[in-house]
Amino acid sequence: MDIRFTLNDELAFATVPPTTPLARILRDHFSIGSLHQTCASGQCGQCLVLLEGAAVPSCIVPAFSVRGYAVETVEGLLSKPEFMDLEKGFLEAGLSPCPLCAGNKAILAESLIRHHPELQRQEILSALPRHWCPCSTVDTFTNAVLAAWNHRRRRARHAQTS
Ligand code: FES
Ligand code: FES
């Protein structure tokens, strides 16, 4: 089937079987290098992308369900000024994920920030993948997201007043 969606704000097309996982499409057709497919079952959180702004494991998202939707990967986030909010928040909280996890943690944080105008610790905890990596604590990640969310709020206020 033909699918058409936006990938990092640009129109994207692919011809694939309808149940092809989005992770495979992004890697094979668009050379997206940030996705690491380890469990392939939606458990490890190593293949997160934003689908309409929500973090989803792209290994279990079938091609037919992304038609007409907006997909963002960390490659797309990196090109936006808002990415600095994540960088600052992670730095302040002392969160420095390994290269394997950095993109996924950024995608998860971005999704939380976009969806919660008043972000609470509990909402972050509820969004964590089932398997959390051993090299950073849940507390550190939560602090990092809250700090990034504060930077994003300041950015929004600044944009309104300038
Ligand atoms: S590879 Fe583990 S959630 Fe996708
Ligand atoms: S930060 Fe990558 S395995 Fe923990």
mmCIF file of C-alpha atoms and ligand atoms in Angstrom:
data_model
loop_
_atom_site.group_PDB
_atom_site.id
_atom_site.type_symbol
_atom_site.label_atom_id
_atom_site.label_comp_id
_atom_site.label_asym_id
_atom_site.label_seq_id
_atom_site.Cartn_x
_atom_site.Cartn_y
_atom_site.Cartn_z
ATOM 1 C CA MET A 1 0.000 0.000 0.000
ATOM 2 C CA ASP A 2 1.023 3.622 -0.476
ATOM 3 C CA ILE A 3 1.325 5.685 2.665
ATOM 4 C CA ARG A 4 1.728 9.415 2.879
ATOM 5 C CA PHE A 5 2.549 11.195 6.124
ATOM 6 C CA THR A 6 4.779 13.965 7.344
ATOM 7 C CA LEU A 7 8.185 13.112 8.700
ATOM 8 C CA ASN A 8 9.927 15.850 10.634
ATOM 9 C CA ASP A 9 7.677 18.470 9.014
ATOM 10 C CA GLU A 10 8.251 17.259 5.464
ATOM 11 C CA LEU A 11 5.931 15.219 3.257
ATOM 12 C CA ALA A 12 6.901 11.555 3.155
ATOM 13 C CA PHE A 13 5.746 8.679 0.939
ATOM 14 C CA ALA A 14 6.406 4.954 1.042
ATOM 15 C CA THR A 15 5.007 1.853 -0.630
ATOM 16 C CA VAL A 16 5.015 -0.978 1.887
ATOM 17 C CA PRO A 17 2.831 -3.861 3.113
ATOM 18 C CA PRO A 18 0.175 -2.361 5.439
ATOM 19 C CA THR A 19 1.459 -3.995 8.624
ATOM 20 C CA THR A 20 5.093 -3.026 8.154
ATOM 21 C CA PRO A 21 6.289 -1.526 11.455
ATOM 22 C CA LEU A 22 6.899 2.206 11.332
ATOM 23 C CA ALA A 23 10.390 1.657 12.795
ATOM 24 C CA ARG A 24 11.355 -0.403 9.751
ATOM 25 C CA ILE A 25 9.907 2.128 7.329
ATOM 26 C CA LEU A 26 11.797 4.967 8.980
ATOM 27 C CA ARG A 27 15.073 3.071 8.904
ATOM 28 C CA ASP A 28 14.791 1.425 5.498
ATOM 29 C CA HIS A 29 13.075 4.165 3.496
ATOM 30 C CA PHE A 30 14.185 7.344 5.237
ATOM 31 C CA SER A 31 17.562 6.421 6.760
ATOM 32 C CA ILE A 32 16.491 7.469 10.248
ATOM 33 C CA GLY A 33 19.380 6.326 12.421
ATOM 34 C CA SER A 34 18.118 7.209 15.888
ATOM 35 C CA LEU A 35 15.827 4.197 16.310
ATOM 36 C CA HIS A 36 17.175 1.109 18.003
ATOM 37 C CA GLN A 37 14.914 -1.882 17.629
ATOM 38 C CA THR A 38 15.839 -4.180 20.466
ATOM 39 C CA CYS A 39 12.688 -5.843 21.815
ATOM 40 C CA ALA A 40 10.434 -5.275 18.777
ATOM 41 C CA SER A 41 7.436 -5.665 21.083
ATOM 42 C CA GLY A 42 6.812 -2.204 22.504
ATOM 43 C CA GLN A 43 8.482 -2.927 25.848
ATOM 44 C CA CYS A 44 11.950 -1.375 25.890
ATOM 45 C CA GLY A 45 11.230 2.123 24.600
ATOM 46 C CA GLN A 46 14.293 2.154 22.329
ATOM 47 C CA CYS A 47 12.372 3.054 19.183
ATOM 48 C CA LEU A 48 10.209 5.946 20.359
ATOM 49 C CA VAL A 49 8.947 8.523 17.885
ATOM 50 C CA LEU A 50 6.353 11.241 18.188
ATOM 51 C CA LEU A 51 3.121 10.380 16.391
ATOM 52 C CA GLU A 52 0.890 13.436 16.384
ATOM 53 C CA GLY A 53 3.053 14.649 19.258
ATOM 54 C CA ALA A 54 2.637 11.533 21.435
ATOM 55 C CA ALA A 55 5.556 9.188 22.141
ATOM 56 C CA VAL A 56 4.914 5.727 20.678
ATOM 57 C CA PRO A 57 7.126 2.667 20.196
ATOM 58 C CA SER A 58 7.497 2.670 16.433
ATOM 59 C CA CYS A 59 8.233 -1.075 16.336
ATOM 60 C CA ILE A 60 4.561 -1.842 16.996
ATOM 61 C CA VAL A 61 2.950 0.920 14.933
ATOM 62 C CA PRO A 62 1.759 -0.552 11.606
ATOM 63 C CA ALA A 63 2.185 1.415 8.393
ATOM 64 C CA PHE A 64 -1.552 1.761 7.744
ATOM 65 C CA SER A 65 -2.066 3.657 11.017
ATOM 66 C CA VAL A 66 0.295 6.526 10.198
ATOM 67 C CA ARG A 67 -1.408 7.628 6.969
ATOM 68 C CA GLY A 68 -1.968 11.374 7.073
ATOM 69 C CA TYR A 69 -0.310 11.797 10.457
ATOM 70 C CA ALA A 70 2.734 13.695 11.670
ATOM 71 C CA VAL A 71 5.746 11.617 12.675
ATOM 72 C CA GLU A 72 8.744 13.207 14.369
ATOM 73 C CA THR A 73 12.030 11.630 15.307
ATOM 74 C CA VAL A 74 14.843 13.054 17.357
ATOM 75 C CA GLU A 75 16.529 14.122 14.091
ATOM 76 C CA GLY A 76 13.602 16.502 13.599
ATOM 77 C CA LEU A 77 13.615 17.731 17.191
ATOM 78 C CA LEU A 78 17.315 18.522 16.987
ATOM 79 C CA SER A 79 16.688 21.127 14.304
ATOM 80 C CA LYS A 80 14.223 23.102 16.449
ATOM 81 C CA PRO A 81 15.120 25.810 18.967
ATOM 82 C CA GLU A 82 12.835 24.095 21.507
ATOM 83 C CA PHE A 83 15.350 21.270 21.706
ATOM 84 C CA MET A 84 17.475 23.567 23.845
ATOM 85 C CA ASP A 85 14.847 23.280 26.596
ATOM 86 C CA LEU A 86 15.459 19.544 26.739
ATOM 87 C CA GLU A 87 19.216 19.989 26.709
ATOM 88 C CA LYS A 88 19.112 22.496 29.543
ATOM 89 C CA GLY A 89 16.709 20.406 31.619
ATOM 90 C CA PHE A 90 18.768 17.249 31.189
ATOM 91 C CA LEU A 91 21.957 19.114 32.067
ATOM 92 C CA GLU A 92 20.480 20.709 35.176
ATOM 93 C CA ALA A 93 19.225 17.380 36.487
ATOM 94 C CA GLY A 94 22.512 15.613 35.694
ATOM 95 C CA LEU A 95 20.898 13.300 33.162
ATOM 96 C CA SER A 96 23.348 12.224 30.473
ATOM 97 C CA PRO A 97 21.933 9.224 28.635
ATOM 98 C CA CYS A 98 24.151 6.977 26.529
ATOM 99 C CA PRO A 99 23.933 7.339 22.724
ATOM 100 C CA LEU A 100 21.539 4.392 22.577
ATOM 101 C CA CYS A 101 19.021 6.052 24.879
ATOM 102 C CA ALA A 102 19.501 9.776 24.376
ATOM 103 C CA GLY A 103 17.028 10.082 21.507
ATOM 104 C CA ASN A 104 14.339 8.049 23.230
ATOM 105 C CA LYS A 105 14.590 9.980 26.454
ATOM 106 C CA ALA A 106 14.353 13.239 24.493
ATOM 107 C CA ILE A 107 11.271 12.004 22.599
ATOM 108 C CA LEU A 108 9.582 10.881 25.810
ATOM 109 C CA ALA A 109 10.366 14.187 27.537
ATOM 110 C CA GLU A 110 9.115 16.192 24.548
ATOM 111 C CA SER A 111 5.861 14.276 24.429
ATOM 112 C CA LEU A 112 5.256 14.880 28.139
ATOM 113 C CA ILE A 113 6.035 18.584 27.833
ATOM 114 C CA ARG A 114 3.729 19.062 24.858
ATOM 115 C CA HIS A 115 0.807 17.232 26.375
ATOM 116 C CA HIS A 116 0.805 18.645 29.882
ATOM 117 C CA PRO A 117 0.338 22.381 30.311
ATOM 118 C CA GLU A 118 0.716 21.736 34.068
ATOM 119 C CA LEU A 119 3.110 18.813 34.199
ATOM 120 C CA GLN A 120 3.160 16.800 37.450
ATOM 121 C CA ARG A 121 5.692 14.224 38.643
ATOM 122 C CA GLN A 122 3.034 11.510 38.620
ATOM 123 C CA GLU A 123 2.272 12.058 34.942
ATOM 124 C CA ILE A 124 5.934 11.479 34.105
ATOM 125 C CA LEU A 125 6.054 8.317 36.182
ATOM 126 C CA SER A 126 2.964 6.946 34.425
ATOM 127 C CA ALA A 127 4.572 7.431 31.006
ATOM 128 C CA LEU A 128 7.811 5.546 31.684
ATOM 129 C CA PRO A 129 8.514 2.397 29.663
ATOM 130 C CA ARG A 130 8.209 -0.902 31.496
ATOM 131 C CA HIS A 131 11.959 -1.506 31.380
ATOM 132 C CA TRP A 132 13.994 1.437 32.630
ATOM 133 C CA CYS A 133 17.701 1.496 31.833
ATOM 134 C CA PRO A 134 20.025 0.876 34.790
ATOM 135 C CA CYS A 135 22.256 3.918 34.316
ATOM 136 C CA SER A 136 19.913 6.698 35.338
ATOM 137 C CA THR A 137 17.281 6.758 38.021
ATOM 138 C CA VAL A 138 13.629 7.452 37.411
ATOM 139 C CA ASP A 139 14.026 10.400 39.792
ATOM 140 C CA THR A 140 16.775 11.925 37.664
ATOM 141 C CA PHE A 141 14.677 11.607 34.535
ATOM 142 C CA THR A 142 11.640 13.085 36.266
ATOM 143 C CA ASN A 143 13.684 16.052 37.481
ATOM 144 C CA ALA A 144 15.114 16.522 33.996
ATOM 145 C CA VAL A 145 11.680 16.600 32.371
ATOM 146 C CA LEU A 146 10.311 19.021 34.957
ATOM 147 C CA ALA A 147 13.308 21.318 34.453
ATOM 148 C CA ALA A 148 12.889 21.139 30.661
ATOM 149 C CA TRP A 149 9.178 21.846 31.030
ATOM 150 C CA ASN A 150 10.017 24.981 33.042
ATOM 151 C CA HIS A 151 12.358 26.165 30.300
ATOM 152 C CA ARG A 152 9.638 25.568 27.705
ATOM 153 C CA ARG A 153 7.156 27.563 29.765
ATOM 154 C CA ARG A 154 9.605 30.447 30.055
ATOM 155 C CA ARG A 155 10.179 30.302 26.302
ATOM 156 C CA ALA A 156 6.427 30.511 25.686
ATOM 157 C CA ARG A 157 6.066 33.454 28.066
ATOM 158 C CA HIS A 158 8.971 35.220 26.410
ATOM 159 C CA ALA A 159 7.453 34.651 22.958
ATOM 160 C CA GLN A 160 4.158 36.168 24.138
ATOM 161 C CA THR A 161 5.776 39.308 25.499
ATOM 162 C CA SER A 162 8.204 39.997 22.657
HETATM 163 S S1 FES B 1 12.208 -1.953 20.017
HETATM 164 FE FE1 FES B 1 11.553 -2.067 22.061
HETATM 165 S S2 FES B 1 9.836 -0.764 22.157
HETATM 166 FE FE2 FES B 1 10.384 -0.823 20.092
HETATM 167 S S1 FES B 2 21.399 5.630 29.387
HETATM 168 FE FE1 FES B 2 21.562 4.203 27.842
HETATM 169 S S2 FES B 2 21.362 2.253 28.763
HETATM 170 FE FE2 FES B 2 21.034 3.730 30.260
#
